[in-house]
Short mmCIF file of C-alpha atoms in Angstrom, two decimals:
data_model
loop_
_atom_site.label_atom_id
_atom_site.label_comp_id
_atom_site.label_asym_id
_atom_site.label_seq_id
_atom_site.Cartn_x
_atom_site.Cartn_y
_atom_site.Cartn_z
CA MET A 1 11.37 -44.99 58.64
CA ASP A 2 10.53 -42.06 56.39
CA THR A 3 13.26 -39.45 56.11
CA SER A 4 12.58 -38.86 52.41
CA LEU A 5 13.27 -35.35 51.20
CA SER A 6 12.04 -35.59 47.65
CA ASN A 7 9.41 -38.33 47.68
CA THR A 8 7.28 -38.32 50.79
CA ARG A 9 3.63 -39.16 51.37
CA GLN A 10 2.43 -39.06 47.74
CA GLU A 11 3.29 -42.64 46.90
CA ALA A 12 2.02 -44.01 50.20
CA LEU A 13 -1.43 -42.80 49.14
CA MET A 14 -1.23 -44.52 45.75
CA HIS A 15 -0.89 -48.22 46.43
CA ARG A 16 -2.13 -51.11 48.55
CA THR A 17 -0.05 -53.64 50.45
CA SER A 18 -0.49 -56.84 48.40
CA THR A 19 2.53 -58.29 46.59
CA ALA A 20 1.32 -56.80 43.33
CA HIS A 21 0.92 -53.32 44.72
CA ARG A 22 4.13 -53.61 46.67
CA ALA A 23 5.88 -53.98 43.31
CA ALA A 24 3.91 -51.05 41.93
CA ARG A 25 4.84 -49.01 44.97
CA LEU A 26 8.50 -49.66 44.15
CA LEU A 27 8.01 -48.43 40.60
CA ALA A 28 6.36 -45.29 41.93
CA GLY A 29 9.13 -44.53 44.45
CA ALA A 30 7.17 -45.40 47.59
CA ALA A 31 7.40 -43.17 50.62
CA LEU A 32 8.99 -45.79 52.83
CA LEU A 33 11.26 -46.96 50.05
CA ALA A 34 12.48 -43.48 49.26
CA ALA A 35 13.04 -42.84 52.96
CA SER A 36 16.76 -43.51 52.69
CA LEU A 37 17.21 -40.94 49.94
CA THR A 38 17.98 -38.31 52.54
CA PRO A 39 20.65 -36.08 50.98
CA ALA A 40 24.06 -36.23 52.55
CA TRP A 41 24.60 -33.07 54.57
CA ALA A 42 27.42 -30.67 55.17
CA VAL A 43 28.85 -31.45 58.57
CA PRO A 44 31.08 -29.12 60.62
CA SER A 45 33.50 -31.99 61.40
CA PHE A 46 34.78 -31.59 57.82
CA ALA A 47 35.43 -27.87 58.42
CA ARG A 48 37.22 -28.62 61.70
CA GLN A 49 39.35 -31.26 59.97
CA THR A 50 40.44 -29.06 57.05
CA GLY A 51 40.64 -25.77 58.93
CA SER A 52 38.45 -24.24 56.21
CA GLU A 53 35.17 -22.40 56.56
CA CYS A 54 31.97 -24.14 55.48
CA ALA A 55 31.74 -21.66 52.59
CA ALA A 56 34.93 -23.11 51.08
CA CYS A 57 33.23 -26.43 50.29
CA HIS A 58 29.59 -25.35 50.03
CA VAL A 59 27.59 -22.77 48.14
CA GLY A 60 25.88 -20.54 50.67
CA ALA A 61 28.12 -21.80 53.53
CA PHE A 62 25.78 -24.73 54.08
CA GLY A 63 25.50 -28.14 52.42
CA PRO A 64 25.03 -30.12 50.50
CA GLN A 65 25.65 -28.04 47.33
CA LEU A 66 29.38 -28.45 46.60
CA THR A 67 31.93 -26.04 45.18
CA PRO A 68 34.91 -27.46 43.22
CA PHE A 69 36.90 -27.54 46.49
CA GLY A 70 34.12 -29.57 48.10
CA GLN A 71 33.94 -31.93 45.13
CA GLN A 72 37.68 -32.56 45.35
CA PHE A 73 37.47 -33.13 49.11
CA LYS A 74 34.89 -35.85 48.54
CA ILE A 75 36.79 -37.45 45.65
CA ASN A 76 39.90 -37.53 47.87
CA GLY A 77 38.01 -39.69 50.33
CA TYR A 78 37.17 -37.08 52.99
CA THR A 79 40.85 -37.23 54.08
CA GLU A 80 42.28 -33.74 53.49
CA THR A 81 43.44 -32.09 56.70
CA ASP A 82 45.20 -28.99 58.02
CA GLY A 83 47.78 -31.23 59.67
CA GLN A 84 46.64 -30.51 63.21
CA ASP A 85 46.06 -33.47 65.54
CA GLY A 86 43.12 -34.05 67.83
CA LYS A 87 40.34 -33.76 65.23
CA VAL A 88 37.38 -36.01 66.10
CA PRO A 89 35.27 -36.98 63.02
CA LEU A 90 31.91 -36.61 64.76
CA SER A 91 29.01 -34.24 64.03
CA ALA A 92 25.30 -33.87 64.69
CA MET A 93 22.32 -32.29 62.95
CA MET A 94 18.67 -31.46 63.60
CA ILE A 95 15.88 -30.27 61.28
CA ALA A 96 12.60 -28.85 62.57
CA ASN A 97 9.77 -27.58 60.39
CA LEU A 98 6.21 -26.29 60.24
CA THR A 99 4.11 -27.44 57.29
CA ARG A 100 0.78 -26.39 55.79
CA SER A 101 -0.85 -27.84 52.67
CA ALA A 102 -3.61 -26.19 50.64
CA ARG A 103 -6.00 -28.98 51.64
CA ASP A 104 -5.90 -31.45 54.52
CA LEU A 105 -3.78 -34.58 54.08
CA PRO A 106 -5.81 -37.51 52.71
CA GLU A 107 -4.46 -39.68 55.49
CA VAL A 108 -3.58 -38.32 58.94
CA PRO A 109 -0.15 -39.49 60.17
CA ASP A 110 -0.03 -41.11 63.59
CA HIS A 111 0.53 -38.57 66.38
CA PHE A 112 -0.12 -35.62 64.03
CA LYS A 113 -2.96 -33.60 62.50
CA ALA A 114 -4.57 -33.43 59.08
CA ASN A 115 -2.83 -30.08 58.48
CA ASN A 116 -0.65 -27.38 60.05
CA ASN A 117 1.89 -29.78 61.52
CA SER A 118 5.15 -29.04 63.28
CA ALA A 119 7.83 -31.61 63.93
CA ILE A 120 11.45 -32.18 64.76
CA GLN A 121 11.73 -34.09 61.52
CA GLU A 122 15.29 -35.38 61.79
CA THR A 123 17.95 -35.74 64.45
CA SER A 124 21.18 -37.21 63.10
CA ALA A 125 24.59 -38.31 64.32
CA PHE A 126 27.55 -38.57 61.92
CA LEU A 127 30.87 -40.31 61.69
CA ALA A 128 32.33 -38.00 59.06
CA GLY A 129 35.95 -37.40 58.18
CA ARG A 130 39.47 -38.77 57.99
CA LEU A 131 40.19 -42.17 59.56
CA THR A 132 43.68 -42.76 58.09
CA ASP A 133 45.85 -41.03 55.47
CA HIS A 134 43.86 -42.64 52.67
CA ILE A 135 40.60 -43.75 54.29
CA GLY A 136 37.63 -41.55 55.16
CA ALA A 137 34.00 -41.99 56.06
CA PHE A 138 30.58 -40.45 55.88
CA VAL A 139 28.09 -42.41 57.99
CA GLN A 140 24.75 -41.00 59.13
CA SER A 141 22.22 -42.43 61.56
CA THR A 142 18.91 -40.59 61.94
CA TYR A 143 15.93 -40.55 64.24
CA ALA A 144 12.84 -39.56 62.23
CA GLY A 145 10.47 -37.51 64.34
CA VAL A 146 7.44 -38.20 62.13
CA ASP A 147 7.87 -41.98 62.00
CA ARG A 148 9.46 -42.11 65.46
CA ALA A 149 12.16 -44.57 64.44
CA TRP A 150 15.93 -44.77 64.02
CA ALA A 151 17.65 -45.86 60.81
CA LEU A 152 21.07 -45.99 59.21
CA ASP A 153 20.59 -43.35 56.51
CA GLN A 154 23.96 -43.08 54.81
CA LEU A 155 27.06 -45.23 54.43
CA ASP A 156 30.05 -44.10 52.38
CA LEU A 157 33.45 -45.54 53.32
CA ARG A 158 36.28 -44.55 50.96
CA TYR A 159 39.86 -45.36 50.10
CA ALA A 160 41.51 -42.82 47.79
CA ARG A 161 44.98 -41.88 46.62
CA SER A 162 46.63 -39.84 43.87
CA LEU A 163 48.95 -41.13 41.17
CA THR A 164 50.23 -40.16 37.73
CA LEU A 165 48.87 -41.66 34.52
CA GLY A 166 50.33 -40.51 31.21
CA ASP A 167 51.90 -37.48 32.90
CA LYS A 168 48.46 -36.47 34.20
CA GLU A 169 47.37 -36.30 37.82
CA THR A 170 44.77 -38.95 38.61
CA THR A 171 42.86 -39.65 41.80
CA VAL A 172 41.56 -43.21 42.14
CA GLY A 173 39.34 -44.63 44.84
CA LEU A 174 37.05 -47.34 46.15
CA ALA A 175 33.75 -46.47 47.83
CA ILE A 176 31.78 -48.98 49.90
CA ASN A 177 28.30 -47.50 50.10
CA GLY A 178 24.58 -48.13 50.46
CA ASN A 179 23.15 -45.97 47.66
CA PRO A 180 24.03 -45.72 43.95
CA THR A 181 23.94 -41.91 43.79
CA LEU A 182 25.38 -41.12 47.23
CA THR A 183 28.91 -41.36 45.84
CA ASP A 184 28.43 -38.68 43.17
CA PRO A 185 30.32 -35.36 43.60
CA PHE A 186 27.74 -33.23 41.74
CA ASN A 187 24.33 -31.84 42.69
CA THR A 188 22.33 -33.18 39.77
CA LEU A 189 21.55 -36.83 40.63
CA GLY A 190 18.85 -38.12 42.96
CA GLN A 191 20.74 -38.14 46.24
CA TRP A 192 22.10 -34.64 45.90
CA ARG A 193 19.75 -32.45 43.93
CA PHE A 194 17.40 -29.74 45.17
CA PRO A 195 15.39 -29.70 47.39
CA TYR A 196 18.00 -30.35 50.05
CA THR A 197 15.29 -30.58 52.66
CA ALA A 198 11.53 -31.05 52.28
CA SER A 199 8.66 -31.83 54.60
CA ASP A 200 7.63 -35.37 55.47
CA PHE A 201 4.09 -33.97 55.36
CA GLY A 202 4.52 -32.99 51.70
CA PHE A 203 3.63 -34.85 48.51
CA GLY A 204 6.96 -35.40 46.76
CA GLN A 205 7.82 -34.85 43.11
CA GLY A 206 6.28 -37.91 41.51
CA PRO A 207 7.67 -41.37 40.81
CA THR A 208 11.40 -41.84 40.30
CA PRO A 209 13.51 -44.57 38.63
CA LEU A 210 14.92 -47.57 40.43
CA MET A 211 18.38 -45.98 40.58
CA GLU A 212 16.97 -43.51 43.12
CA ASN A 213 15.04 -46.13 45.12
CA LEU A 214 17.62 -48.67 46.29
CA ALA A 215 19.11 -46.69 49.16
CA GLY A 216 19.38 -48.63 52.40
CA ALA A 217 18.41 -51.96 50.82
CA VAL A 218 21.70 -52.63 49.03
CA LEU A 219 25.45 -52.60 49.57
CA GLY A 220 27.76 -51.53 46.75
CA ALA A 221 31.44 -51.36 45.87
CA ASN A 222 32.33 -48.56 43.44
CA LEU A 223 35.63 -47.91 41.72
CA TYR A 224 36.04 -44.28 40.70
CA ALA A 225 38.66 -41.97 39.22
CA LEU A 226 39.23 -38.31 38.40
CA HIS A 227 41.77 -37.95 35.57
CA ASP A 228 43.55 -34.72 34.65
CA LYS A 229 41.08 -32.74 36.83
CA HIS A 230 38.50 -33.07 34.05
CA TRP A 231 37.29 -36.64 33.52
CA TYR A 232 35.30 -38.33 36.28
CA GLY A 233 34.23 -41.96 35.99
CA GLU A 234 32.61 -44.45 38.34
CA LEU A 235 31.61 -48.10 38.07
CA GLY A 236 29.82 -49.97 40.86
CA LEU A 237 28.08 -53.24 41.65
CA TYR A 238 25.23 -53.44 44.18
CA LYS A 239 23.90 -56.50 45.97
CA SER A 240 20.71 -56.77 48.02
CA LEU A 241 21.01 -56.93 51.77
CA SER A 242 19.39 -59.81 53.63
CA THR A 243 16.04 -59.23 55.31
CA LYS A 244 17.80 -59.54 58.66
CA ALA A 245 20.27 -56.79 57.77
CA ILE A 246 17.51 -54.56 56.39
CA SER A 247 15.55 -54.98 59.60
CA ALA A 248 18.63 -54.21 61.71
CA ILE A 249 19.17 -50.82 60.03
CA ASN A 250 15.41 -50.14 59.76
CA ALA A 251 15.41 -49.81 55.97
CA GLU A 252 12.66 -50.70 53.48
CA ASP A 253 12.87 -54.06 51.72
CA VAL A 254 12.51 -53.37 47.99
CA GLY A 255 12.85 -57.02 46.98
CA ARG A 256 15.87 -59.05 45.93
CA LEU A 257 18.29 -58.29 43.11
CA SER A 258 18.73 -61.55 41.17
CA HIS A 259 22.33 -60.54 40.39
CA PRO A 260 24.44 -57.50 41.26
CA ALA A 261 23.02 -54.30 39.76
CA LEU A 262 25.46 -52.34 37.60
CA TYR A 263 25.78 -48.59 38.23
CA TRP A 264 27.90 -46.36 36.01
CA ARG A 265 28.80 -42.69 35.82
CA LEU A 266 30.83 -40.56 33.40
CA ALA A 267 31.26 -36.78 33.57
CA TYR A 268 33.46 -34.02 32.19
CA LEU A 269 34.13 -31.04 34.46
CA ASP A 270 36.01 -27.78 34.02
CA ASP A 271 36.96 -25.59 36.99
CA ARG A 272 37.94 -22.13 35.73
CA LYS A 273 38.18 -20.70 39.27
CA ARG A 274 35.67 -17.87 38.84
CA ASP A 275 33.17 -20.34 37.38
CA ASN A 276 32.89 -24.07 36.70
CA TRP A 277 30.65 -26.49 34.85
CA HIS A 278 30.09 -30.18 34.22
CA VAL A 279 28.10 -32.42 31.90
CA GLY A 280 27.51 -36.09 32.57
CA LEU A 281 25.86 -39.44 31.90
CA SER A 282 24.71 -42.02 34.42
CA GLY A 283 22.80 -45.28 34.49
CA LEU A 284 21.77 -48.49 36.25
CA SER A 285 20.91 -51.97 34.99
CA ALA A 286 19.12 -54.30 37.39
CA ALA A 287 16.90 -57.37 37.64
CA LEU A 288 14.70 -57.29 40.74
CA ALA A 289 12.42 -59.91 42.25
CA PRO A 290 9.79 -57.82 44.09
CA ASP A 291 8.76 -60.91 46.08
CA ARG A 292 11.68 -62.63 47.82
CA ALA A 293 9.58 -65.79 48.04
CA ALA A 294 9.69 -66.01 44.23
CA PRO A 295 13.31 -65.10 43.38
CA SER A 296 13.11 -66.45 39.82
CA SER A 297 10.30 -64.06 38.90
CA THR A 298 11.97 -60.74 38.16
CA ASP A 299 11.36 -57.30 36.73
CA HIS A 300 14.13 -55.70 34.67
CA PHE A 301 15.05 -52.02 34.79
CA SER A 302 17.36 -50.05 32.53
CA ASP A 303 18.01 -46.46 33.68
CA TRP A 304 20.08 -43.86 31.88
CA GLY A 305 20.23 -40.12 32.10
CA LEU A 306 21.88 -36.83 31.22
CA ASP A 307 22.80 -34.05 33.65
CA ALA A 308 24.65 -30.74 33.64
CA GLY A 309 25.58 -28.04 36.11
CA TYR A 310 27.07 -24.54 36.11
CA GLN A 311 28.36 -22.34 38.95
CA TRP A 312 29.38 -18.71 38.85
CA LEU A 313 31.46 -18.10 41.98
CA GLY A 314 33.28 -14.87 41.15
CA ASN A 315 34.61 -13.41 44.38
CA ARG A 316 31.91 -15.30 46.34
CA GLU A 317 29.79 -12.22 46.97
CA HIS A 318 27.32 -13.15 44.22
CA VAL A 319 27.02 -16.88 43.47
CA VAL A 320 24.75 -18.30 40.77
CA THR A 321 24.14 -22.00 40.11
CA LEU A 322 22.15 -23.84 37.45
CA ASN A 323 21.50 -27.60 37.54
CA ALA A 324 19.54 -29.81 35.16
CA SER A 325 18.89 -33.53 34.77
CA TRP A 326 16.80 -35.89 32.63
CA MET A 327 16.44 -39.63 33.12
CA HIS A 328 14.70 -42.45 31.25
CA GLU A 329 13.83 -45.85 32.65
CA GLY A 330 12.90 -48.83 30.53
CA GLN A 331 10.82 -51.38 32.44
CA LYS A 332 10.14 -55.06 31.76
CA LEU A 333 7.53 -55.98 34.33
CA LYS A 334 7.09 -59.73 33.98
CA ALA A 335 6.98 -60.39 37.72
CA THR A 336 4.67 -57.49 38.52
CA GLN A 337 2.30 -58.35 35.67
CA ALA A 338 2.15 -62.00 36.75
CA VAL A 339 0.64 -61.03 40.10
CA GLY A 340 -1.70 -58.41 38.68
CA GLY A 341 0.30 -55.35 39.67
CA ALA A 342 0.77 -54.19 36.06
CA SER A 343 -1.44 -54.46 33.00
CA ASN A 344 1.46 -54.33 30.55
CA ALA A 345 4.60 -56.45 30.33
CA SER A 346 6.73 -53.39 29.61
CA GLY A 347 6.67 -49.68 30.21
CA SER A 348 8.77 -46.58 30.71
CA LEU A 349 9.28 -43.70 33.09
CA LYS A 350 10.89 -40.32 32.52
CA THR A 351 11.89 -37.65 35.05
CA TRP A 352 13.44 -34.21 34.71
CA ARG A 353 14.61 -31.42 37.00
CA LEU A 354 15.74 -27.82 36.42
CA THR A 355 17.00 -25.63 39.28
CA GLY A 356 18.54 -22.18 39.56
CA SER A 357 19.80 -20.42 42.68
CA TYR A 358 21.33 -17.12 43.71
CA THR A 359 23.32 -16.54 46.91
CA TRP A 360 24.43 -13.15 48.23
CA GLN A 361 27.40 -12.86 50.57
CA GLN A 362 27.19 -16.59 51.33
CA THR A 363 24.25 -15.74 53.59
CA TRP A 364 21.04 -14.98 51.72
CA GLY A 365 19.75 -17.48 49.17
CA ALA A 366 16.91 -17.81 46.66
CA THR A 367 16.17 -20.96 44.65
CA ALA A 368 13.59 -21.81 42.00
CA GLY A 369 13.07 -25.27 40.60
CA LEU A 370 10.87 -27.09 38.11
CA PHE A 371 10.21 -30.82 38.27
CA GLY A 372 8.33 -33.37 36.22
CA SER A 373 7.79 -37.08 35.79
CA GLY A 374 5.79 -39.07 33.28
CA GLY A 375 5.31 -42.64 32.21
CA SER A 376 3.48 -45.01 29.92
CA ALA A 377 -0.18 -45.68 30.65
CA ASP A 378 -0.83 -48.76 32.78
CA THR A 379 -4.11 -49.37 34.58
CA GLY A 380 -2.60 -51.95 36.93
CA LEU A 381 0.20 -49.66 38.05
CA TRP A 382 -1.49 -46.29 38.13
CA GLY A 383 -5.24 -46.74 37.59
CA GLY A 384 -6.10 -46.73 41.28
CA SER A 385 -5.20 -43.05 41.64
CA SER A 386 -4.99 -41.71 38.07
CA TYR A 387 -7.90 -40.99 35.73
CA SER A 388 -5.53 -41.38 32.77
CA ALA A 389 -3.72 -44.44 34.18
CA ARG A 390 -0.51 -42.41 34.02
CA PRO A 391 1.79 -41.21 36.82
CA ASP A 392 2.51 -37.78 35.30
CA THR A 393 3.35 -35.16 37.96
CA ASN A 394 4.60 -31.62 37.28
CA GLY A 395 5.26 -28.66 39.52
CA TYR A 396 7.65 -26.06 40.86
CA MET A 397 9.47 -25.16 44.07
CA LEU A 398 10.51 -21.79 45.49
CA GLN A 399 12.80 -21.30 48.47
CA LEU A 400 14.26 -18.37 50.40
CA ASP A 401 16.87 -19.05 53.07
CA TRP A 402 19.20 -17.35 55.52
CA THR A 403 22.50 -18.81 56.72
CA PRO A 404 24.00 -16.46 59.31
CA TRP A 405 27.02 -18.63 60.21
CA GLY A 406 29.44 -20.92 58.37
CA LYS A 407 31.95 -18.21 57.43
CA GLU A 408 35.44 -17.88 58.85
CA SER A 409 34.52 -15.00 61.16
CA SER A 410 31.09 -16.40 62.12
CA TRP A 411 29.96 -17.02 65.66
CA GLY A 412 30.71 -20.59 66.71
CA SER A 413 32.93 -21.33 63.70
CA PRO A 414 33.74 -24.11 62.93
CA TRP A 415 31.50 -25.76 65.52
CA ALA A 416 28.03 -24.54 64.64
CA ASN A 417 25.91 -23.68 61.65
CA LEU A 418 22.29 -22.75 61.00
CA ARG A 419 19.95 -22.31 58.04
CA VAL A 420 16.42 -20.91 58.26
CA GLY A 421 14.24 -21.18 55.17
CA LEU A 422 10.78 -20.80 53.69
CA GLN A 423 9.85 -23.24 50.93
CA TYR A 424 6.78 -23.49 48.68
CA THR A 425 5.85 -26.39 46.39
CA GLY A 426 3.13 -26.02 43.76
CA TYR A 427 1.60 -28.65 41.46
CA SER A 428 0.04 -28.29 38.01
CA ARG A 429 -0.36 -32.05 37.50
CA PHE A 430 -0.43 -34.89 39.98
CA ASN A 431 -0.93 -38.61 39.27
CA GLY A 432 -1.74 -37.99 35.64
CA GLY A 433 -3.64 -34.71 35.53
CA SER A 434 -4.92 -31.55 37.18
CA HIS A 435 -7.32 -33.84 39.08
CA TYR A 436 -6.65 -37.32 40.43
CA ILE A 437 -8.27 -39.96 42.63
CA ASP A 438 -7.63 -39.80 46.36
CA ASP A 439 -7.66 -43.61 46.73
CA VAL A 440 -7.53 -43.41 50.52
CA ASN A 441 -10.95 -41.74 50.70
CA GLY A 442 -12.25 -42.56 47.22
CA VAL A 443 -12.85 -38.94 46.22
CA ASP A 444 -11.66 -36.51 43.58
CA ARG A 445 -8.70 -34.30 44.51
CA ARG A 446 -7.06 -31.45 42.63
CA ALA A 447 -3.32 -31.34 42.02
CA ARG A 448 -3.17 -27.85 43.55
CA ASP A 449 -4.74 -29.18 46.76
CA ASN A 450 -1.29 -30.61 47.47
CA ASN A 451 0.49 -27.24 47.31
CA THR A 452 2.67 -27.08 50.40
CA THR A 453 4.35 -24.33 52.43
CA MET A 454 7.14 -25.20 54.86
CA LEU A 455 9.16 -23.11 57.30
CA PHE A 456 12.30 -24.95 58.39
CA PHE A 457 15.14 -24.58 60.90
CA TRP A 458 18.26 -26.62 60.19
CA TRP A 459 21.11 -26.85 62.73
CA SER A 460 24.44 -28.67 62.52
CA LEU A 461 27.45 -28.87 64.79
#
């Protein structure tokens, strides 16, 4: 199933299906692998539960960009309530879009055209909200209209409670989840950052580190805490699911972790009411056997990154946000090299994102973003589609959107919400340069040929 929002068809065009190229596809953030990186959405069941408008938790009255109130709601385990009984923690969502690229797709998706495609891209059902006083859930199952398949997209079950440590208020919790970055309360890591929706007919933003490519193939247990309203920390262990379990939830098998992968997160945040900011560190350490039939032959990945975010909320009439992230991945590719998927025994990958947005009256929004990825040269990994044997991809995104509902006095509140948007993605480099090899058709292709325009309609109830 491909419900990827940030890495779509680009990587599917880059690699073959042998064991070697399956490992390379993982390193590149393959389309099917990244499918479960669908960002967690705002769902109206949370608004019904708390008695608050969508705009209380979300910038622009629509998710998933969180305000400090929304961050605290998540850290508290999705359990805050207005005290009224009869709240059912169920919601639904649908995204439809129309997509045009500057040049026809190199490979035509089944049931669709080479260009100018329209689709009901996602239809989702959610179990989202308070289950007991201290237990809450966010579970999403999605039917992907492009791939025509169901999958379990998101799993985040939480236990949280507040206590006092050293005369300071502290919230502690346990999150059982299926994605290392799903649990994060900020909008700067892979699961949460802009773009919050993108077309399955697009070309993604280049390869991403392993930390952003395990979703749906693992199960993790994360301990987390927010101390004194400023210090946020998280520590989690992730274990690979069995092939039977992966098949049951229709996820992509990325291989087998030889031992539990360690995920960590540390951030400092400061909510000053009219504005707020955070700065953080995150990382993952993992040993992965890309071929389950050879579990002793593993690749090793060490990810670490920096991120920061700022929000100006004021009186909520004019809202400005800035988000930035940078991540480095060290790679030891013994297993991939042994089967010919990599020319070098070691390598590296770097990614960065910078996004700014402006929202007026919680209704009209404009966002601009820059993205980039780069890595060490490796003919085995990248030579099939890159003249320079590098994965370097750079570009920008522009989005305008309109959210007519989601405020306290809105029609259908708190049962319905809608966002309509126009999004443009442009590329200056793709697969190593301004030109690259279309390895599906064996021809030269320009990076700008992948420039993509999407009109989207996003409903939730």
